CSV table of C-alpha atoms and ligand atoms in Angstrom, one decimal:
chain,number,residue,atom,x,y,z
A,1,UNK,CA,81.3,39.4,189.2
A,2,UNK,CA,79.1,39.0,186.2
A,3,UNK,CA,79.4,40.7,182.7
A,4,UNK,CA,78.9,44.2,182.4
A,5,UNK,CA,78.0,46.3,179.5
A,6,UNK,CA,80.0,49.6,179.6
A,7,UNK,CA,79.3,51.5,176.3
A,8,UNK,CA,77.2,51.7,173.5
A,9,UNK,CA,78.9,52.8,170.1
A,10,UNK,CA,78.1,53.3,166.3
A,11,UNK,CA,79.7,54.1,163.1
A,12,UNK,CA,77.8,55.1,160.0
A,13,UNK,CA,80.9,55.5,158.4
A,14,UNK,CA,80.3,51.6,157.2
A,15,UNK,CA,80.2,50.3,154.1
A,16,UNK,CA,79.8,46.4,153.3
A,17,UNK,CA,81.3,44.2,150.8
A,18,UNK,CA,81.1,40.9,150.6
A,19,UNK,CA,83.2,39.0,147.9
A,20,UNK,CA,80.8,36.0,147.1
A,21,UNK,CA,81.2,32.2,146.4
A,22,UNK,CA,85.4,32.7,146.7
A,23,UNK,CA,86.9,29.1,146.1
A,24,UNK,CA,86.7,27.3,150.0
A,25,UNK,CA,90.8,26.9,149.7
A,26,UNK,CA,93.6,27.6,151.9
A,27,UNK,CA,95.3,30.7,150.9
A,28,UNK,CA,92.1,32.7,149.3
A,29,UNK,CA,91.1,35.0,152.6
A,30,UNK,CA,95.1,35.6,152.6
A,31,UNK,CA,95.3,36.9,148.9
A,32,UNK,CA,92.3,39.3,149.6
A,33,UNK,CA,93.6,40.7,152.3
A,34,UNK,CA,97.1,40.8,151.0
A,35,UNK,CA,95.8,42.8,148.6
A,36,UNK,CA,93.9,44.9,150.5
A,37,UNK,CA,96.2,45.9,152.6
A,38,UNK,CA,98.7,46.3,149.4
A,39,UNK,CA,96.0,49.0,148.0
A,40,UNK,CA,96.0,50.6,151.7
A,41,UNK,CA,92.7,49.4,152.1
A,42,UNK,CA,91.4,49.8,156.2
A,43,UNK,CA,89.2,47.3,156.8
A,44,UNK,CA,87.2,47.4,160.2
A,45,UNK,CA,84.8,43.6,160.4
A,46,UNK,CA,85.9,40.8,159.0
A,47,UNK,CA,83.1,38.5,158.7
A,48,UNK,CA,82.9,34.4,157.2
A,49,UNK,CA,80.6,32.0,158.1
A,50,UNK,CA,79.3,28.6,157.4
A,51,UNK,CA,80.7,27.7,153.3
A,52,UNK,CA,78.1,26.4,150.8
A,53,UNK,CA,79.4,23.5,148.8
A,54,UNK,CA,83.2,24.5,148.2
A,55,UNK,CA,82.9,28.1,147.7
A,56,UNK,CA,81.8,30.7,150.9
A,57,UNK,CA,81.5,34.2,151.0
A,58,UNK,CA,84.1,36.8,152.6
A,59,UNK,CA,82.4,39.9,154.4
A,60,UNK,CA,83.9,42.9,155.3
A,61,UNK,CA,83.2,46.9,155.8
A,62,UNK,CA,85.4,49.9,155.0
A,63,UNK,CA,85.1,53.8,155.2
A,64,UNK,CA,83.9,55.6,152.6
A,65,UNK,CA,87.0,56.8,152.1
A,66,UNK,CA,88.6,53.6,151.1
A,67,UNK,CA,85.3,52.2,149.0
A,68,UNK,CA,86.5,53.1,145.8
A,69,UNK,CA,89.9,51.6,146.2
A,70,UNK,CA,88.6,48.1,147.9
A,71,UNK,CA,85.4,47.9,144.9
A,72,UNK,CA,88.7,48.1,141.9
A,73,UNK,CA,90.2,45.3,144.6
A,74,UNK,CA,87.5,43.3,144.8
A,75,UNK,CA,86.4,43.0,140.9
A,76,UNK,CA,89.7,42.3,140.3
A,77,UNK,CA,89.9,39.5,143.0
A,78,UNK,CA,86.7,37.8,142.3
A,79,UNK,CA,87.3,37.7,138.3
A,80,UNK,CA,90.8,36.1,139.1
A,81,UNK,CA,89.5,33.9,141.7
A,82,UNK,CA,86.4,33.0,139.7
A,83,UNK,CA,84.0,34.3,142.5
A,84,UNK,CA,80.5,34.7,141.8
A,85,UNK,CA,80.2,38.6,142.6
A,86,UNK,CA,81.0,41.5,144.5
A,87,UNK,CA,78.4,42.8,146.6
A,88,UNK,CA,78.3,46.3,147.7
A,89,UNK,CA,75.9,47.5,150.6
A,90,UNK,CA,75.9,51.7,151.5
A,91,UNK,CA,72.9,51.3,153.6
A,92,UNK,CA,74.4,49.9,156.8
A,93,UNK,CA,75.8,51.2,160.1
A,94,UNK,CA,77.6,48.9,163.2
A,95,UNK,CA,76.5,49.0,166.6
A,96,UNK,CA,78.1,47.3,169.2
A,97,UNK,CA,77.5,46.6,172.8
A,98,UNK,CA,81.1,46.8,174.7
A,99,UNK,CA,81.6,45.5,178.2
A,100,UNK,CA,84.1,43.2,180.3
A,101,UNK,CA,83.2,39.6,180.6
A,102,UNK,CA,79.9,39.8,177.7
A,103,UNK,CA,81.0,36.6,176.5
A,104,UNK,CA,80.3,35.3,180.0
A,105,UNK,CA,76.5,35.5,179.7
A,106,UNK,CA,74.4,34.7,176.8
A,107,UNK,CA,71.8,36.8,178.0
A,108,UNK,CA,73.6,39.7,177.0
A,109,UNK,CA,73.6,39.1,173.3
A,110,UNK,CA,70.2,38.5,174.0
A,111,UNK,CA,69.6,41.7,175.4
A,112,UNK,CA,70.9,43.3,172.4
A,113,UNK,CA,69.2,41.8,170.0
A,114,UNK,CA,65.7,42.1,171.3
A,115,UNK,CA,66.6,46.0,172.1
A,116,UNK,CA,66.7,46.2,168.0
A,117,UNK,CA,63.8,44.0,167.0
A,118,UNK,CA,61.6,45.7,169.4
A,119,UNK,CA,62.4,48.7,167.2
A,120,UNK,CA,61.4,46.8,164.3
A,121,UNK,CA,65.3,46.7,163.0
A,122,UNK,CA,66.2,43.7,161.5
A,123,UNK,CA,70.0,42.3,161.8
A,124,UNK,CA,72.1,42.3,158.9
A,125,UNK,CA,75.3,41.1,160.3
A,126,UNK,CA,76.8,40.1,163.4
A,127,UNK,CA,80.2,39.6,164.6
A,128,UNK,CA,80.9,39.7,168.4
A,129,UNK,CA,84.4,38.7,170.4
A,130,UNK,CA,84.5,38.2,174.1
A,131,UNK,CA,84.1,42.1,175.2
A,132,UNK,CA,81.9,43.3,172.4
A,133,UNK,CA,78.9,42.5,170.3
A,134,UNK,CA,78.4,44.2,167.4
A,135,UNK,CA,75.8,44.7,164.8
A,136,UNK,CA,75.2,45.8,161.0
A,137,UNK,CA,71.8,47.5,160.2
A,138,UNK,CA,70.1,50.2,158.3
A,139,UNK,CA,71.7,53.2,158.5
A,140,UNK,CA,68.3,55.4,158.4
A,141,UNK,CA,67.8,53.3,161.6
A,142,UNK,CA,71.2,53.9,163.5
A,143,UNK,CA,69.5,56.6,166.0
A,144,UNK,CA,66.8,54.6,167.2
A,145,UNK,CA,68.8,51.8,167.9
A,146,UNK,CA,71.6,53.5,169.5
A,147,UNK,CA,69.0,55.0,172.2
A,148,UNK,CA,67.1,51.5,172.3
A,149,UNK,CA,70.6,50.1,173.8
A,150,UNK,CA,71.0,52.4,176.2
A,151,UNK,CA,67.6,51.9,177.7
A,152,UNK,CA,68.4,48.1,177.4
A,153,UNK,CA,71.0,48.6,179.3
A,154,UNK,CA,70.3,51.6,182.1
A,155,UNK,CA,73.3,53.4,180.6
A,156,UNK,CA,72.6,57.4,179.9
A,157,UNK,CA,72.0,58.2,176.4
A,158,UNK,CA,75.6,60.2,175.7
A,159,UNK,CA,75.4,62.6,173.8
B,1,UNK,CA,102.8,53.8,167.6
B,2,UNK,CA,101.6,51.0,164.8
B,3,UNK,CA,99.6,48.2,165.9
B,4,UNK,CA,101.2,45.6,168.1
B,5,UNK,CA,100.4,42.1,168.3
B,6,UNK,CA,100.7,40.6,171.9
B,7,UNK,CA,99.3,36.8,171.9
B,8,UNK,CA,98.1,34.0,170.3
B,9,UNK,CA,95.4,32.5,171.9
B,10,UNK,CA,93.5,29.2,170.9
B,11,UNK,CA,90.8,26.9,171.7
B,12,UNK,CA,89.8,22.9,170.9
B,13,UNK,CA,86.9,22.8,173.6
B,14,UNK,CA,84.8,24.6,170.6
B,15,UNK,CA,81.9,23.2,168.8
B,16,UNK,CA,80.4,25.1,165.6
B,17,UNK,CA,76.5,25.4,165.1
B,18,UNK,CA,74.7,26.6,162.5
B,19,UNK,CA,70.9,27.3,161.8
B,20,UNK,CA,70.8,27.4,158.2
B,21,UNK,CA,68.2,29.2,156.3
B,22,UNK,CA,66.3,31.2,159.3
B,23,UNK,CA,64.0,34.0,158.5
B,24,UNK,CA,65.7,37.2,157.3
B,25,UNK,CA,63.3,39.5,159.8
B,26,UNK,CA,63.3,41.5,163.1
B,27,UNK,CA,63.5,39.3,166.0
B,28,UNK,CA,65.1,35.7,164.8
B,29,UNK,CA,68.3,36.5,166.1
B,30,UNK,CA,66.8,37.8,169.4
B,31,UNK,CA,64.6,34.1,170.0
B,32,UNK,CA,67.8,31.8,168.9
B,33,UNK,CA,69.9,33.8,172.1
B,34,UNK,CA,67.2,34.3,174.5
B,35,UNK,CA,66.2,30.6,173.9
B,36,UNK,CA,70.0,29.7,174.3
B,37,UNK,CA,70.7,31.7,177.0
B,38,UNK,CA,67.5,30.4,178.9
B,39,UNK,CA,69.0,27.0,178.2
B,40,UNK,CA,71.7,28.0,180.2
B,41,UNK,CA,74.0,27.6,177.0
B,42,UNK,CA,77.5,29.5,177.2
B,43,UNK,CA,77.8,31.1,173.2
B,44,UNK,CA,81.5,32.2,172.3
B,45,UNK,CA,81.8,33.6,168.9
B,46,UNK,CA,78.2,34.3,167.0
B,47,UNK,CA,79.2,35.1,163.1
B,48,UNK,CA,75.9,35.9,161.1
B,49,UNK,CA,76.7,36.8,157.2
B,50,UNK,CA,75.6,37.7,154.0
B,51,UNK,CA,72.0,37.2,153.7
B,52,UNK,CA,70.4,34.5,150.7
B,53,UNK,CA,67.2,35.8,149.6
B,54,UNK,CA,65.1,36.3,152.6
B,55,UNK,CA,67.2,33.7,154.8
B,56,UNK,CA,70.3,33.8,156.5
B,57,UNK,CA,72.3,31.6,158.7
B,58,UNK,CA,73.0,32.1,162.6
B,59,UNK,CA,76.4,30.0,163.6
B,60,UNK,CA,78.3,30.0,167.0
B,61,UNK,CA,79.8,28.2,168.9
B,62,UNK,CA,80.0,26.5,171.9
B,63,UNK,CA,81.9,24.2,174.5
B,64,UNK,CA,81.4,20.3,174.7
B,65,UNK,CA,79.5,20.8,178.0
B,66,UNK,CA,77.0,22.7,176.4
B,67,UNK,CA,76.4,20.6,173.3
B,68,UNK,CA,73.9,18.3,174.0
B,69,UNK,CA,71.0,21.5,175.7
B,70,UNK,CA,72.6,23.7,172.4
B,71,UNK,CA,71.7,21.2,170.2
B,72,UNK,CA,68.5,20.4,171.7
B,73,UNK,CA,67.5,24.3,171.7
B,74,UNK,CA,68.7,24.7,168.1
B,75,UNK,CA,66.4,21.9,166.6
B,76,UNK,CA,63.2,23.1,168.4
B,77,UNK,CA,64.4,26.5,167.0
B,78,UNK,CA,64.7,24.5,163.4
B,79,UNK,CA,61.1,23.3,163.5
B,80,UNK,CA,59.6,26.2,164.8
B,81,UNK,CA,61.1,28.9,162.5
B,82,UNK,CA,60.9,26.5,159.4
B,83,UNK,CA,64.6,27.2,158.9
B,84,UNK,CA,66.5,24.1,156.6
B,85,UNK,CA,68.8,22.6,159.2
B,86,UNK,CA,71.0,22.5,162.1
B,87,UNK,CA,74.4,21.8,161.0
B,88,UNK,CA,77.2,20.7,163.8
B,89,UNK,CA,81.0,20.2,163.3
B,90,UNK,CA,82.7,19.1,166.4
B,91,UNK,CA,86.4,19.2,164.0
B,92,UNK,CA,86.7,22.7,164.6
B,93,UNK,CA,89.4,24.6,167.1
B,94,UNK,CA,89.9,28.5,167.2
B,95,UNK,CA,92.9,30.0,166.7
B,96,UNK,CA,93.2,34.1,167.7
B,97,UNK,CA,95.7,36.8,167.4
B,98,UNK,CA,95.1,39.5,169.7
B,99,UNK,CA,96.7,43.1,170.2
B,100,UNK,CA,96.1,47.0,170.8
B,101,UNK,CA,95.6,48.5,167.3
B,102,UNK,CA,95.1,45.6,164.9
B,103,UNK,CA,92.2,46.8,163.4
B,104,UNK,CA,94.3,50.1,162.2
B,105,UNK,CA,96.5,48.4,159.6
B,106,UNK,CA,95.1,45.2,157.3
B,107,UNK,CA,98.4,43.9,157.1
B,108,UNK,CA,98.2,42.4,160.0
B,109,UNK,CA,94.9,40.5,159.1
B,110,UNK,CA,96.8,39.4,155.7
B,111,UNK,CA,99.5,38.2,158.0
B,112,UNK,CA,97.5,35.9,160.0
B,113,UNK,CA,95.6,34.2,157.1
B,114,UNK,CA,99.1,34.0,154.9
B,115,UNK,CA,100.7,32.2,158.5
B,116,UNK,CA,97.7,29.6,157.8
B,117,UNK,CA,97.9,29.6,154.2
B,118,UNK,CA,101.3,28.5,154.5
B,119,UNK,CA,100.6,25.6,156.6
B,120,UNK,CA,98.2,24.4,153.8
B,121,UNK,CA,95.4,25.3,156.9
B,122,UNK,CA,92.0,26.0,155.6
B,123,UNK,CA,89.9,28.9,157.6
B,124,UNK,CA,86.8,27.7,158.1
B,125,UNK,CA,85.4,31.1,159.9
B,126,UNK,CA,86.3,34.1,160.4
B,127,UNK,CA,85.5,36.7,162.8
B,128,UNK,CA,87.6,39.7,164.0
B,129,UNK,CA,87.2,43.1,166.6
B,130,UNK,CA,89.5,46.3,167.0
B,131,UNK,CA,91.7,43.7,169.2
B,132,UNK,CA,91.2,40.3,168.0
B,133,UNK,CA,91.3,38.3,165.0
B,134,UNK,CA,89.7,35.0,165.0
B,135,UNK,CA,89.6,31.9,162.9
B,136,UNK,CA,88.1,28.9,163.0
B,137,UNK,CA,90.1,26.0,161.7
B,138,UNK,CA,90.4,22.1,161.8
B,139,UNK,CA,91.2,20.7,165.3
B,140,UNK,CA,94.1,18.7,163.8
B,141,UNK,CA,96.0,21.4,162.7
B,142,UNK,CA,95.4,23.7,165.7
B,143,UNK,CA,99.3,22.6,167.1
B,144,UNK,CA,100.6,23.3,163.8
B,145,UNK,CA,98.2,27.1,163.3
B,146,UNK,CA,99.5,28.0,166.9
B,147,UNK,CA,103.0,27.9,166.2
B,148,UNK,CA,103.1,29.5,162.6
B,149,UNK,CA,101.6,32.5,164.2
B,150,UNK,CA,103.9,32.9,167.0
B,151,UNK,CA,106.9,32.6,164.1
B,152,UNK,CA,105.0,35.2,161.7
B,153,UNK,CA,104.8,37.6,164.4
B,154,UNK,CA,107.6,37.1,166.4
B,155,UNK,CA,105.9,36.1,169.7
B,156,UNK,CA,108.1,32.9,171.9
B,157,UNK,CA,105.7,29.9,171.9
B,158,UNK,CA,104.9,30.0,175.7
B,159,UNK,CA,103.8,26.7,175.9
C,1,LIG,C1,87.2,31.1,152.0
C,1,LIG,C2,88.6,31.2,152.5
C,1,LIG,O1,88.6,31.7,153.8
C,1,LIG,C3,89.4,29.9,152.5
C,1,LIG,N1,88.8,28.9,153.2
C,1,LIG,C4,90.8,30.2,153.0
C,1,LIG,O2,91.3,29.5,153.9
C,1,LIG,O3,91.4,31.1,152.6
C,2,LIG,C1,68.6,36.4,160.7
C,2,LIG,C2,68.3,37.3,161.8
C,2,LIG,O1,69.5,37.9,162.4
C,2,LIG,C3,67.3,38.4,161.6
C,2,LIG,N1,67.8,39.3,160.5
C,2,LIG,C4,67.1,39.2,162.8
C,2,LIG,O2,67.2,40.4,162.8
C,2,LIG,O3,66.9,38.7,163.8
């Protein structure tokens, strides 16, 4: 039985912050998240990729709820880690693709990505796990992409 | 009812790839998969970060088997998109910690990068969903990550 894509979601209650150029050493993603969690912080993606040299950045998103809390976090974190800067992104919104057995078939992933550049929406982020694929973009563009998916995909557009 | 973690999962049969520097525009991410999955190339994790500029990177992974057509795919890609390299690192295992509700409290996030920390493990990668947390760390120490998480949370290490 091969993968299939059960749901299409989206949250435009998203807002990304990426502490950048953090020292590449063991014990650094664990002190910003101790303290986020300290400062009752609710992060939803956690996002790190390649490193550049010995410092990388550390992505993540939170409500707008928590914003103000994480940004005094943050600052704080990157001065004492002498990071580079704290980068703050309103704009965005997730949406993820969410089926059993997704990670079984790349065509899936490549289903969902040209369901949003056909819309002309470009891909800020991705972070996807073996049952969902998920996506940061424009917020303004959060509509059209939902409905794209669902087309992609034959599901009915839920209200 | 908090969250609850259940398992910790990991994997050595993973190979990292990155295209570095790729166009930040609609439709990169969609050629890259549809090339891949054309190629018949299995992708688990795809992390895509922080742009720089107007470029970004686009790393996954992938298993052994699929190497050789995945690295093939992802030089073409190189050349054609003018992007700066294809970066490989075959050191890398993945270490997870899954469970219903992780995504509700950061704490548990903080626990699974201090369990590392501890070990003196550096995370390479990072990627997480409402149910899993995922890291990418050196193969050598994938023994040593495995059983620091089942200690931090309690969990027998079902060998
Ligand atoms: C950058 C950060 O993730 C660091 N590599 C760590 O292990 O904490
Ligand atoms: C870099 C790549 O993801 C690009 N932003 C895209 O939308 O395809």
């Amino acid at each position: 039985e091969g993968p299939s894509v059960r749901a299409v979601t989206h949250s435009a209650d998203e807002v990304k912050l990426v502490i950048k150029g953090v020292p590449d050493t063991p014990g650094v993603a664990a002190r910003v998240f101790r303290n986020l969690a300290s400062g009752a912080v609710n992060v939803d993606m956690i996002i790190q990729s390649l490193k550049r040299g010995n410092v990388n950045d550390i992505a993540f998103t939170v409500s707008h709820e928590d914003l103000a809390n994480a940004l005094e976090i943050c600052n704080r974190l990157c001065q004492e880690l002498g990071a580079e800067q704290v980068v703050v992104d309103d704009n965005v919104a997730k949406v993820s693709v969410v089926g059993a057995g997704i990670w079984q078939d790349t065509s899936v992933a490549a289903d969902v990505f040209e369901a949003l550049a056909e819309q002309g929406i470009n891909i800020d982020m991705i972070n996807t796990s073996g049952t969902r694929i998920s996506c940061l973009i424009d917020r303004s563009k959060v509509e059209t992409a939902v409905r794209a998916l669902h087309a992609r995909f034959g599901l009915a557009n839920g209200k």
